Amino acid sequence: MTDGAILAGLTTGLTPATSAAAPAEACGPVVGPVTVTPDDPRYEELTTAGNARFHCRPRQIRVVGSTAQVVQAVQDAVRSGARVVARSGGHCLEDFVDSPTTQLLVDLSEMTAVGYDETRAAFAVQPGALLGNVYRTLLKGWGVTLPAGLTSTVGIGGHVLGGGYGPLTRLHGCVVDHLYGVEVVVVDRSGTARAVVATRDADDPNRDLWWAHTGGGGGNFGIVTRYWFRTPGVDSSDPGQLLPAPPAAVLDSYVQWSWADMTEKSFRRLLRNHGRWHERHNAPDSPYAALFSILTALRRQSGVFSLSTQLDAGLPDAESMVDGYVAAVTEGVGVPYTHDVRTTPWLRSMLYPRVADNVFGLRAKCKAAYLRRAFADSQADTIYRRLTDEDYDNPAAGILLAAYGGKVSAVPPDATATAQRDAVLKAFFFDTWTDPAADERNIRWMREFYREVFADTGGVPVPGEISDGSYINYPDTDLADPRWNTSGTPWHTLYYKDNYARLQRVKARWDPRDVFHHALSIRPPA
């Protein structure tokens, strides 16, 4: 099919904006559908990618405001044979959306409603809502929240689908542990697009579709147009009891070391202390479950690296808990540090974190790993060497270790699609830059860094004693490339472990034509 034929096919049957009926549950006027083509002045803005290395040039962008409009957009794509993808917040680190093969882009960013659904006794959130707006509305309206991430500009749509985690996860579990239901636009074997609601209710015939959206990743089964959240086991007519309540205020602790003072031995001791503390305090009922931290080590050229900690300021021994944590991490390191502690309202802390990890709009290559325990000393030495190597000079590259575990480990690995339930840390390897001419050099450095850290397991974090695979919300297509994954372990085992076969069965039932796919999407069973 020629490009012109694709565009003509997409235009045929387009529902005009004036004829789109707003759903009964809409809180106000519904946007769209709006059709944007390459000659439209809005086109460049709407094709801007989160990772500037990638850029899609779709034949058409459909800005939608309702589930019915998404159904129509998907139906038009299927009818014309165009590859259709969806975008909510736009933070994808690979080219799953921003690919040359994208032909129809469904823009969900105007579907931002957050509210309480009395019919389902759950909080309904549309996929275009940014985390910051979700936090504001849930807190101001009902005094509740979700244990989601620190980057307030992330769209909840993609965040939920990979599992979702953040500062309250050790205390309350992953975001998907509170996911009650999803509304998904799917395509059946005949090519008919329709919206389906799937919940975690035991008698729901669509329950497998709900399960697949509890960590199966985005772009696999359909386009989610609504999420419902309610904590399992909570039975109350009061919406303010149906999700966790955030703390009124938090202690924001910030420790900073100077690279000039750090030796290989002290760095190794620091990483060992940090990892072993999280091993010891990983239980769901740990008194430290409310403590969340991020250890960020940028390359030596940055001058410093840091440990940012957040803890409920209302706990009676909060200050001593933070001091004890810092003392445990720094014990025997022998390097001076500064330590600043502030009491901050919880919402402000979430919207304006002291350490931002946002790579949006930069060129980036990122990788990830779940860790069951502290890095081995040999791995810590490799990290130190790669962060101090004078042959490479980008200060905006490094590694981030985010606290995990706690209540996460209370959920069996097959209860949701999020399989890594006994990890204590998440490692995020990142390299960011702005000059396209530096792509090859920076990507190569990141690939070699990651491969050397996991050299004993084929260059990737194979589930085992130390590592436990990777996190699909930090996708890395290198895991499916035998040049960089020499472990013999398939990429899907690294992301989904034993849950992959079930995800394949869900794929076969709900997307039998493989309409929704990308480089790391769930493959239909043979």
Short mmCIF file of C-alpha atoms in Angstrom, two decimals:
data_model
loop_
_atom_site.label_atom_id
_atom_site.label_comp_id
_atom_site.label_asym_id
_atom_site.label_seq_id
_atom_site.Cartn_x
_atom_site.Cartn_y
_atom_site.Cartn_z
CA MET A 1 0.00 0.00 0.00
CA THR A 2 1.38 3.41 -0.94
CA ASP A 3 1.65 6.27 1.53
CA GLY A 4 -1.15 8.08 -0.27
CA ALA A 5 -3.37 5.02 -0.06
CA ILE A 6 -2.68 4.74 3.65
CA LEU A 7 -3.66 8.36 4.23
CA ALA A 8 -6.77 7.94 2.11
CA GLY A 9 -7.67 4.80 4.00
CA LEU A 10 -7.23 6.52 7.33
CA THR A 11 -9.41 9.43 6.27
CA THR A 12 -12.22 7.22 5.00
CA GLY A 13 -14.88 6.82 7.65
CA LEU A 14 -13.37 9.45 9.94
CA THR A 15 -15.87 10.55 12.55
CA PRO A 16 -16.09 14.38 12.48
CA ALA A 17 -15.57 16.18 15.75
CA THR A 18 -19.07 17.64 15.56
CA SER A 19 -20.67 14.19 15.54
CA ALA A 20 -18.71 12.69 18.44
CA ALA A 21 -21.06 12.18 21.38
CA ALA A 22 -19.59 12.76 24.82
CA PRO A 23 -19.85 9.71 27.10
CA ALA A 24 -22.28 9.99 29.97
CA GLU A 25 -19.47 9.87 32.52
CA ALA A 26 -17.59 12.83 30.99
CA CYS A 27 -16.90 15.67 33.41
CA GLY A 28 -16.99 18.35 30.72
CA PRO A 29 -16.65 18.94 26.97
CA VAL A 30 -14.81 16.18 25.14
CA VAL A 31 -11.87 17.11 22.91
CA GLY A 32 -11.72 15.82 19.37
CA PRO A 33 -11.41 13.82 17.40
CA VAL A 34 -8.88 16.15 15.81
CA THR A 35 -6.92 14.96 12.78
CA VAL A 36 -3.42 16.36 12.31
CA THR A 37 -1.44 15.61 9.14
CA PRO A 38 2.14 16.57 8.16
CA ASP A 39 1.07 19.87 6.60
CA ASP A 40 -0.56 21.04 9.84
CA PRO A 41 1.45 23.57 11.95
CA ARG A 42 0.73 21.43 15.04
CA TYR A 43 2.40 18.37 13.55
CA GLU A 44 5.95 18.97 14.78
CA GLU A 45 4.79 19.60 18.32
CA LEU A 46 2.68 16.45 18.37
CA THR A 47 5.50 14.27 17.05
CA THR A 48 8.08 15.42 19.61
CA ALA A 49 9.50 12.37 21.37
CA GLY A 50 10.51 11.91 24.98
CA ASN A 51 13.83 10.45 23.84
CA ALA A 52 15.12 12.87 21.20
CA ARG A 53 17.04 10.08 19.47
CA PHE A 54 13.75 8.95 17.96
CA HIS A 55 11.22 10.70 15.77
CA CYS A 56 8.08 9.36 14.15
CA ARG A 57 6.49 10.79 11.00
CA PRO A 58 2.99 9.32 11.03
CA ARG A 59 0.63 9.88 8.12
CA GLN A 60 -1.92 11.02 10.65
CA ILE A 61 -2.24 11.94 14.32
CA ARG A 62 -5.61 11.52 15.96
CA VAL A 63 -6.08 13.65 19.09
CA VAL A 64 -8.87 11.93 20.99
CA GLY A 65 -11.03 12.77 23.97
CA SER A 66 -13.17 9.69 24.55
CA THR A 67 -13.16 5.92 24.35
CA ALA A 68 -15.51 6.05 21.36
CA GLN A 69 -13.01 8.18 19.48
CA VAL A 70 -10.21 5.73 20.24
CA VAL A 71 -12.36 2.87 18.94
CA GLN A 72 -12.94 4.82 15.72
CA ALA A 73 -9.23 5.63 15.32
CA VAL A 74 -8.20 2.01 15.81
CA GLN A 75 -10.92 0.82 13.44
CA ASP A 76 -9.72 3.25 10.76
CA ALA A 77 -6.17 1.98 11.19
CA VAL A 78 -7.18 -1.66 10.90
CA ARG A 79 -9.35 -0.94 7.86
CA SER A 80 -6.46 0.77 6.07
CA GLY A 81 -3.73 -1.61 7.23
CA ALA A 82 -1.82 1.16 9.04
CA ARG A 83 0.33 0.54 12.10
CA VAL A 84 -1.38 2.23 15.05
CA VAL A 85 0.28 3.26 18.31
CA ALA A 86 -0.81 5.33 21.31
CA ARG A 87 0.89 8.07 23.32
CA SER A 88 -0.13 9.43 26.72
CA GLY A 89 2.79 11.14 28.47
CA GLY A 90 5.44 10.36 25.85
CA HIS A 91 8.27 9.22 28.12
CA CYS A 92 9.11 5.95 26.34
CA LEU A 93 12.88 5.40 26.28
CA GLU A 94 12.87 3.31 23.09
CA ASP A 95 11.16 3.80 19.71
CA PHE A 96 7.99 1.85 20.50
CA VAL A 97 5.91 4.91 19.52
CA ASP A 98 8.43 7.20 17.83
CA SER A 99 9.33 4.80 15.06
CA PRO A 100 9.52 5.23 11.26
CA THR A 101 6.93 2.45 11.05
CA THR A 102 4.28 4.44 12.96
CA GLN A 103 1.49 5.42 10.59
CA LEU A 104 -1.39 6.45 12.87
CA LEU A 105 -0.56 8.00 16.24
CA VAL A 106 -3.42 8.12 18.74
CA ASP A 107 -2.72 11.04 21.08
CA LEU A 108 -4.35 10.38 24.47
CA SER A 109 -2.88 13.43 26.19
CA GLU A 110 -6.23 15.25 26.36
CA MET A 111 -7.91 12.36 28.19
CA THR A 112 -6.97 13.62 31.65
CA ALA A 113 -10.01 13.09 33.89
CA VAL A 114 -9.42 11.88 37.48
CA GLY A 115 -12.41 11.16 39.69
CA TYR A 116 -14.40 8.75 41.81
CA ASP A 117 -16.67 6.23 40.05
CA GLU A 118 -19.53 5.39 42.40
CA THR A 119 -20.72 2.55 40.17
CA ARG A 120 -17.47 0.64 40.50
CA ALA A 121 -16.56 2.06 43.92
CA ALA A 122 -13.12 2.89 42.56
CA PHE A 123 -11.15 5.89 41.36
CA ALA A 124 -11.25 6.32 37.58
CA VAL A 125 -8.24 7.83 35.83
CA GLN A 126 -7.83 8.45 32.11
CA PRO A 127 -4.47 7.61 30.50
CA GLY A 128 -3.40 11.14 29.59
CA ALA A 129 -3.44 12.34 33.20
CA LEU A 130 0.08 13.22 34.35
CA LEU A 131 1.22 11.82 37.69
CA GLY A 132 1.40 15.30 39.21
CA ASN A 133 -2.24 15.96 38.34
CA VAL A 134 -3.29 12.55 39.65
CA TYR A 135 -1.57 13.30 42.97
CA ARG A 136 -3.18 16.75 43.24
CA THR A 137 -6.69 15.59 42.49
CA LEU A 138 -6.67 12.47 44.66
CA LEU A 139 -5.14 14.35 47.58
CA LYS A 140 -7.31 17.46 47.38
CA GLY A 141 -10.50 15.55 46.66
CA TRP A 142 -10.25 12.53 48.94
CA GLY A 143 -6.96 12.59 50.85
CA VAL A 144 -5.62 9.51 49.06
CA THR A 145 -2.92 8.69 46.54
CA LEU A 146 -1.19 6.00 44.49
CA PRO A 147 2.34 4.69 45.24
CA ALA A 148 3.58 5.98 41.89
CA GLY A 149 6.71 7.72 40.64
CA LEU A 150 8.56 10.96 41.30
CA THR A 151 8.51 12.33 37.75
CA SER A 152 5.32 14.39 37.79
CA THR A 153 5.21 14.84 34.00
CA VAL A 154 4.96 11.10 33.30
CA GLY A 155 1.57 10.05 31.91
CA ILE A 156 -0.11 7.50 34.09
CA GLY A 157 -1.04 5.46 31.03
CA GLY A 158 2.40 3.98 30.40
CA HIS A 159 3.49 4.13 34.03
CA VAL A 160 0.79 1.74 35.24
CA LEU A 161 1.25 -0.81 32.47
CA GLY A 162 4.84 -1.65 33.43
CA GLY A 163 3.98 -2.08 37.12
CA GLY A 164 4.67 1.41 38.44
CA TYR A 165 6.61 2.26 41.59
CA GLY A 166 7.67 5.27 43.64
CA PRO A 167 8.43 6.64 47.13
CA LEU A 168 5.42 4.93 48.76
CA THR A 169 5.90 1.55 47.08
CA ARG A 170 7.88 -0.05 49.93
CA LEU A 171 4.98 0.83 52.24
CA HIS A 172 2.01 0.19 49.94
CA GLY A 173 3.22 -1.97 47.04
CA CYS A 174 3.37 -1.32 43.31
CA VAL A 175 0.81 0.83 41.54
CA VAL A 176 -0.70 -2.25 39.89
CA ASP A 177 -1.30 -3.81 43.31
CA HIS A 178 -4.11 -1.23 43.58
CA LEU A 179 -5.40 -1.61 40.01
CA TYR A 180 -9.03 -2.74 40.06
CA GLY A 181 -9.87 -2.57 36.37
CA VAL A 182 -9.06 -1.32 32.88
CA GLU A 183 -11.04 -0.25 29.85
CA VAL A 184 -9.17 -1.34 26.73
CA VAL A 185 -9.80 -0.85 23.02
CA VAL A 186 -8.98 -4.19 21.41
CA VAL A 187 -9.29 -5.72 17.95
CA ASP A 188 -10.81 -9.15 17.47
CA ARG A 189 -9.94 -11.76 14.85
CA SER A 190 -12.45 -10.30 12.39
CA GLY A 191 -10.76 -6.90 12.58
CA THR A 192 -13.46 -5.22 14.62
CA ALA A 193 -12.33 -2.67 17.21
CA ARG A 194 -14.30 -2.45 20.46
CA ALA A 195 -13.92 -1.35 24.07
CA VAL A 196 -13.74 -4.00 26.78
CA VAL A 197 -13.76 -3.58 30.56
CA ALA A 198 -11.70 -6.09 32.55
CA THR A 199 -11.45 -6.23 36.35
CA ARG A 200 -9.71 -8.28 39.01
CA ASP A 201 -13.04 -9.74 40.19
CA ALA A 202 -12.67 -13.51 40.36
CA ASP A 203 -15.80 -14.10 38.27
CA ASP A 204 -14.94 -11.57 35.55
CA PRO A 205 -14.67 -13.46 32.22
CA ASN A 206 -12.18 -10.81 31.06
CA ARG A 207 -9.98 -11.08 34.15
CA ASP A 208 -6.98 -12.31 32.15
CA LEU A 209 -6.94 -9.00 30.28
CA TRP A 210 -6.83 -7.12 33.61
CA TRP A 211 -3.97 -9.36 34.77
CA ALA A 212 -1.94 -8.68 31.62
CA HIS A 213 -2.12 -4.95 32.36
CA THR A 214 -0.59 -5.36 35.82
CA GLY A 215 2.98 -5.26 34.52
CA GLY A 216 2.83 -6.65 30.99
CA GLY A 217 3.99 -3.35 29.51
CA GLY A 218 2.38 -0.95 27.05
CA GLY A 219 1.56 -1.46 23.38
CA ASN A 220 0.79 -5.17 23.67
CA PHE A 221 -2.93 -5.88 23.82
CA GLY A 222 -4.81 -2.71 22.94
CA ILE A 223 -5.16 0.93 23.98
CA VAL A 224 -6.20 1.56 27.57
CA THR A 225 -8.70 4.41 27.86
CA ARG A 226 -9.44 4.21 31.57
CA TYR A 227 -7.98 2.78 34.76
CA TRP A 228 -9.84 2.07 38.00
CA PHE A 229 -7.99 1.92 41.32
CA ARG A 230 -9.03 0.46 44.66
CA THR A 231 -6.85 -1.25 47.24
CA PRO A 232 -7.66 -4.99 47.50
CA GLY A 233 -9.44 -6.10 50.64
CA VAL A 234 -10.83 -2.66 51.47
CA ASP A 235 -14.62 -2.59 51.86
CA SER A 236 -15.93 0.87 52.61
CA SER A 237 -18.53 3.31 51.35
CA ASP A 238 -16.06 6.11 52.05
CA PRO A 239 -13.87 6.84 48.99
CA GLY A 240 -11.23 8.23 51.35
CA GLN A 241 -10.62 4.68 52.61
CA LEU A 242 -10.22 2.98 49.23
CA LEU A 243 -6.61 3.99 48.49
CA PRO A 244 -3.60 4.73 50.72
CA ALA A 245 -3.37 8.09 52.43
CA PRO A 246 -0.06 9.88 51.87
CA PRO A 247 1.85 11.41 54.79
CA ALA A 248 1.04 15.04 55.58
CA ALA A 249 4.74 15.90 55.32
CA VAL A 250 8.01 14.10 54.69
CA LEU A 251 11.58 14.43 55.79
CA ASP A 252 13.54 15.15 52.63
CA SER A 253 17.13 14.11 53.35
CA TYR A 254 19.94 14.88 50.93
CA VAL A 255 23.48 13.52 51.37
CA GLN A 256 26.24 14.60 49.02
CA TRP A 257 29.79 13.32 48.56
CA SER A 258 32.60 14.84 46.51
CA TRP A 259 34.14 12.65 43.82
CA ALA A 260 37.51 14.21 44.62
CA ASP A 261 37.51 12.41 47.98
CA MET A 262 36.23 9.04 46.74
CA THR A 263 38.57 6.11 46.18
CA GLU A 264 37.77 2.74 44.66
CA LYS A 265 37.85 1.18 48.13
CA SER A 266 35.51 3.77 49.66
CA PHE A 267 33.12 3.56 46.70
CA ARG A 268 32.99 -0.23 47.01
CA ARG A 269 32.24 0.07 50.72
CA LEU A 270 29.49 2.63 50.08
CA LEU A 271 27.69 0.44 47.53
CA ARG A 272 28.08 -2.61 49.77
CA ASN A 273 26.65 -0.77 52.80
CA HIS A 274 23.76 0.60 50.77
CA GLY A 275 22.82 -2.72 49.20
CA ARG A 276 23.10 -4.73 52.39
CA TRP A 277 20.95 -2.26 54.32
CA HIS A 278 18.19 -2.87 51.79
CA GLU A 279 18.68 -6.62 52.05
CA ARG A 280 18.18 -6.43 55.83
CA HIS A 281 15.13 -4.16 55.66
CA ASN A 282 13.20 -5.79 52.82
CA ALA A 283 10.36 -7.44 54.75
CA PRO A 284 6.78 -6.21 54.15
CA ASP A 285 6.44 -5.43 57.87
CA SER A 286 9.81 -3.74 58.24
CA PRO A 287 9.67 -0.59 60.38
CA TYR A 288 11.69 1.01 57.57
CA ALA A 289 9.10 0.21 54.87
CA ALA A 290 8.14 3.90 54.83
CA LEU A 291 11.71 4.91 53.89
CA PHE A 292 12.48 5.45 50.21
CA SER A 293 15.81 6.54 48.78
CA ILE A 294 17.66 7.07 45.51
CA LEU A 295 21.44 6.76 45.36
CA THR A 296 22.67 8.61 42.26
CA ALA A 297 26.25 8.29 41.03
CA LEU A 298 27.02 10.41 38.00
CA ARG A 299 30.42 10.30 36.32
CA ARG A 300 33.35 11.94 38.09
CA GLN A 301 33.16 15.05 35.87
CA SER A 302 29.88 15.95 37.59
CA GLY A 303 31.86 16.57 40.79
CA VAL A 304 29.41 14.97 43.24
CA PHE A 305 27.01 12.13 43.80
CA SER A 306 24.15 11.90 46.22
CA LEU A 307 21.69 9.96 48.36
CA SER A 308 18.16 11.38 48.48
CA THR A 309 15.79 9.96 51.10
CA GLN A 310 12.10 10.50 51.79
CA LEU A 311 10.34 9.40 55.01
CA ASP A 312 7.03 10.21 56.68
CA ALA A 313 7.80 13.15 58.99
CA GLY A 314 4.89 12.16 61.22
CA LEU A 315 6.56 8.98 62.47
CA PRO A 316 7.61 9.46 66.10
CA ASP A 317 11.24 8.48 65.41
CA ALA A 318 11.50 9.78 61.84
CA GLU A 319 14.62 11.88 62.37
CA SER A 320 16.51 9.10 64.13
CA MET A 321 15.48 6.64 61.39
CA VAL A 322 16.93 8.88 58.69
CA ASP A 323 20.08 9.49 60.73
CA GLY A 324 20.45 5.76 61.33
CA TYR A 325 20.04 5.02 57.64
CA VAL A 326 22.66 7.57 56.63
CA ALA A 327 25.02 6.25 59.32
CA ALA A 328 24.60 2.68 58.04
CA VAL A 329 25.28 3.67 54.43
CA THR A 330 28.34 5.77 55.30
CA GLU A 331 29.81 3.44 57.96
CA GLY A 332 33.48 2.77 57.23
CA VAL A 333 33.46 4.72 53.96
CA GLY A 334 35.80 7.35 55.36
CA VAL A 335 34.74 10.13 53.00
CA PRO A 336 33.27 13.43 54.28
CA TYR A 337 29.78 14.33 53.23
CA THR A 338 27.15 17.00 53.69
CA HIS A 339 23.69 16.15 55.00
CA ASP A 340 20.72 18.46 54.66
CA VAL A 341 17.26 17.52 56.01
CA ARG A 342 14.08 19.48 55.35
CA THR A 343 10.47 18.94 56.31
CA THR A 344 8.33 19.31 53.19
CA PRO A 345 4.61 18.87 52.52
CA TRP A 346 4.19 15.52 50.79
CA LEU A 347 2.64 16.85 47.58
CA ARG A 348 5.36 19.47 47.16
CA SER A 349 8.01 16.81 47.64
CA MET A 350 6.45 14.69 44.91
CA LEU A 351 6.04 17.55 42.45
CA TYR A 352 9.49 19.05 43.06
CA PRO A 353 11.87 16.27 44.09
CA ARG A 354 15.38 17.18 45.14
CA VAL A 355 16.85 14.79 42.59
CA ALA A 356 15.06 14.75 39.23
CA ASP A 357 15.53 11.71 36.96
CA ASN A 358 13.73 13.08 33.91
CA VAL A 359 15.43 12.49 30.54
CA PHE A 360 12.51 13.91 28.52
CA GLY A 361 13.66 15.84 25.45
CA LEU A 362 17.28 14.68 25.73
CA ARG A 363 19.01 12.05 23.64
CA ALA A 364 19.35 9.02 25.86
CA LYS A 365 20.36 5.40 26.13
CA CYS A 366 19.12 3.70 29.28
CA LYS A 367 19.19 0.24 30.81
CA ALA A 368 17.89 -1.32 34.01
CA ALA A 369 18.10 -4.20 36.44
CA TYR A 370 16.27 -5.54 39.45
CA LEU A 371 18.68 -6.42 42.27
CA ARG A 372 17.99 -9.10 44.87
CA ARG A 373 21.03 -8.08 46.87
CA ALA A 374 23.95 -5.68 46.84
CA PHE A 375 26.25 -5.60 43.85
CA ALA A 376 29.23 -7.92 44.26
CA ASP A 377 32.47 -6.08 45.05
CA SER A 378 33.74 -6.88 41.55
CA GLN A 379 30.66 -5.20 40.08
CA ALA A 380 31.10 -2.17 42.33
CA ASP A 381 34.70 -1.90 41.16
CA THR A 382 33.54 -2.04 37.54
CA ILE A 383 31.03 0.74 38.19
CA TYR A 384 33.72 2.86 39.85
CA ARG A 385 36.11 2.33 36.95
CA ARG A 386 33.50 3.20 34.33
CA LEU A 387 32.41 6.33 36.21
CA THR A 388 35.99 7.58 36.60
CA ASP A 389 37.49 6.50 33.26
CA GLU A 390 39.26 9.54 31.76
CA ASP A 391 38.76 8.25 28.20
CA TYR A 392 35.09 9.29 28.39
CA ASP A 393 33.97 12.75 29.40
CA ASN A 394 30.17 12.96 29.61
CA PRO A 395 29.12 14.11 33.12
CA ALA A 396 25.45 13.31 32.44
CA ALA A 397 25.91 9.55 32.56
CA GLY A 398 25.80 7.21 35.51
CA ILE A 399 23.70 4.88 37.62
CA LEU A 400 20.74 5.35 39.94
CA LEU A 401 19.75 2.85 42.64
CA ALA A 402 16.15 3.20 43.82
CA ALA A 403 14.83 1.55 46.98
CA TYR A 404 12.39 -1.29 46.35
CA GLY A 405 10.98 -4.27 48.22
CA GLY A 406 8.97 -3.95 51.41
CA LYS A 407 5.27 -4.46 50.65
CA VAL A 408 6.17 -5.41 47.07
CA SER A 409 7.36 -8.79 48.34
CA ALA A 410 4.00 -9.53 49.98
CA VAL A 411 2.45 -10.25 46.56
CA PRO A 412 3.13 -13.60 44.82
CA PRO A 413 5.04 -13.30 41.53
CA ASP A 414 2.14 -14.73 39.50
CA ALA A 415 -0.63 -12.69 41.16
CA THR A 416 0.17 -9.86 38.75
CA ALA A 417 2.26 -9.71 35.60
CA THR A 418 4.97 -7.96 37.67
CA ALA A 419 7.09 -11.00 38.46
CA GLN A 420 10.12 -9.54 40.30
CA ARG A 421 8.69 -9.56 43.82
CA ASP A 422 11.78 -10.22 45.92
CA ALA A 423 14.04 -7.50 44.52
CA VAL A 424 15.39 -4.96 47.02
CA LEU A 425 16.61 -2.31 44.57
CA LYS A 426 16.03 -1.11 41.03
CA ALA A 427 19.13 -0.06 39.10
CA PHE A 428 18.73 2.50 36.32
CA PHE A 429 21.73 3.00 34.03
CA PHE A 430 21.49 6.21 32.02
CA ASP A 431 23.45 8.29 29.54
CA THR A 432 22.02 11.56 28.23
CA TRP A 433 23.31 14.14 25.75
CA THR A 434 22.11 16.69 23.19
CA ASP A 435 24.40 16.46 20.15
CA PRO A 436 23.22 13.93 17.50
CA ALA A 437 26.83 13.56 16.38
CA ALA A 438 27.63 12.00 19.78
CA ASP A 439 25.05 9.22 19.47
CA GLU A 440 27.38 6.39 18.50
CA ARG A 441 30.00 7.16 21.14
CA ASN A 442 27.55 7.56 23.99
CA ILE A 443 25.46 4.52 23.11
CA ARG A 444 28.60 2.41 22.86
CA TRP A 445 29.79 3.59 26.27
CA MET A 446 26.48 2.68 27.90
CA ARG A 447 26.35 -0.72 26.24
CA GLU A 448 29.87 -1.57 27.33
CA PHE A 449 29.25 -0.27 30.87
CA TYR A 450 26.18 -2.47 31.33
CA ARG A 451 27.81 -5.49 29.72
CA GLU A 452 30.83 -5.26 32.03
CA VAL A 453 28.71 -4.90 35.19
CA PHE A 454 26.88 -8.13 34.28
CA ALA A 455 29.84 -9.85 32.63
CA ASP A 456 29.40 -13.02 34.71
CA THR A 457 25.87 -13.55 33.32
CA GLY A 458 26.30 -12.84 29.63
CA GLY A 459 26.14 -9.06 29.81
CA VAL A 460 22.58 -8.88 31.14
CA PRO A 461 20.95 -9.18 34.61
CA VAL A 462 19.88 -12.83 34.41
CA PRO A 463 17.65 -13.84 37.35
CA GLY A 464 19.92 -15.38 39.95
CA GLU A 465 21.66 -14.67 43.23
CA ILE A 466 22.22 -10.93 42.69
CA SER A 467 20.07 -9.71 39.79
CA ASP A 468 16.51 -10.56 38.82
CA GLY A 469 15.98 -9.39 35.29
CA SER A 470 14.90 -5.96 34.10
CA TYR A 471 12.00 -3.49 34.28
CA ILE A 472 9.85 -3.11 31.16
CA ASN A 473 9.14 0.57 31.89
CA TYR A 474 12.88 1.14 31.33
CA PRO A 475 12.92 -0.79 28.02
CA ASP A 476 16.14 -1.74 26.29
CA THR A 477 16.04 -3.40 22.88
CA ASP A 478 19.64 -4.57 23.34
CA LEU A 479 18.29 -7.35 25.57
CA ALA A 480 16.87 -8.96 22.43
CA ASP A 481 20.15 -8.52 20.52
CA PRO A 482 22.56 -11.49 20.74
CA ARG A 483 25.49 -9.12 20.26
CA TRP A 484 24.76 -7.63 23.69
CA ASN A 485 22.89 -10.47 25.38
CA THR A 486 25.14 -13.52 25.22
CA SER A 487 23.54 -15.22 28.23
CA GLY A 488 21.23 -17.52 26.31
CA THR A 489 18.38 -16.12 28.41
CA PRO A 490 15.58 -14.70 26.22
CA TRP A 491 14.71 -11.03 26.60
CA HIS A 492 11.18 -11.91 27.71
CA THR A 493 12.51 -13.97 30.63
CA LEU A 494 14.48 -10.94 31.79
CA TYR A 495 11.29 -8.86 31.83
CA TYR A 496 8.56 -11.34 32.71
CA LYS A 497 10.22 -14.51 34.01
CA ASP A 498 7.67 -17.34 34.30
CA ASN A 499 4.73 -15.05 33.54
CA TYR A 500 5.56 -14.77 29.85
CA ALA A 501 3.68 -17.88 28.69
CA ARG A 502 0.49 -16.58 30.30
CA LEU A 503 1.01 -13.17 28.69
CA GLN A 504 1.30 -14.92 25.34
CA ARG A 505 -2.04 -16.64 25.88
CA VAL A 506 -3.65 -13.29 26.70
CA LYS A 507 -2.08 -11.85 23.56
CA ALA A 508 -3.55 -14.68 21.45
CA ARG A 509 -7.03 -14.10 22.86
CA TRP A 510 -7.21 -10.32 22.84
CA ASP A 511 -4.93 -9.28 19.96
CA PRO A 512 -5.04 -12.27 17.60
CA ARG A 513 -4.07 -10.12 14.60
CA ASP A 514 -1.04 -8.64 16.42
CA VAL A 515 -2.30 -5.14 15.71
CA PHE A 516 -0.40 -3.76 18.70
CA HIS A 517 3.31 -4.51 18.53
CA HIS A 518 6.80 -3.07 18.88
CA ALA A 519 10.39 -4.30 19.27
CA LEU A 520 9.79 -5.83 22.73
CA SER A 521 6.09 -6.59 22.54
CA ILE A 522 4.54 -9.84 23.71
CA ARG A 523 4.82 -12.36 20.87
CA PRO A 524 1.79 -14.50 20.03
CA PRO A 525 2.43 -18.17 20.88
CA ALA A 526 3.63 -20.33 18.01
#
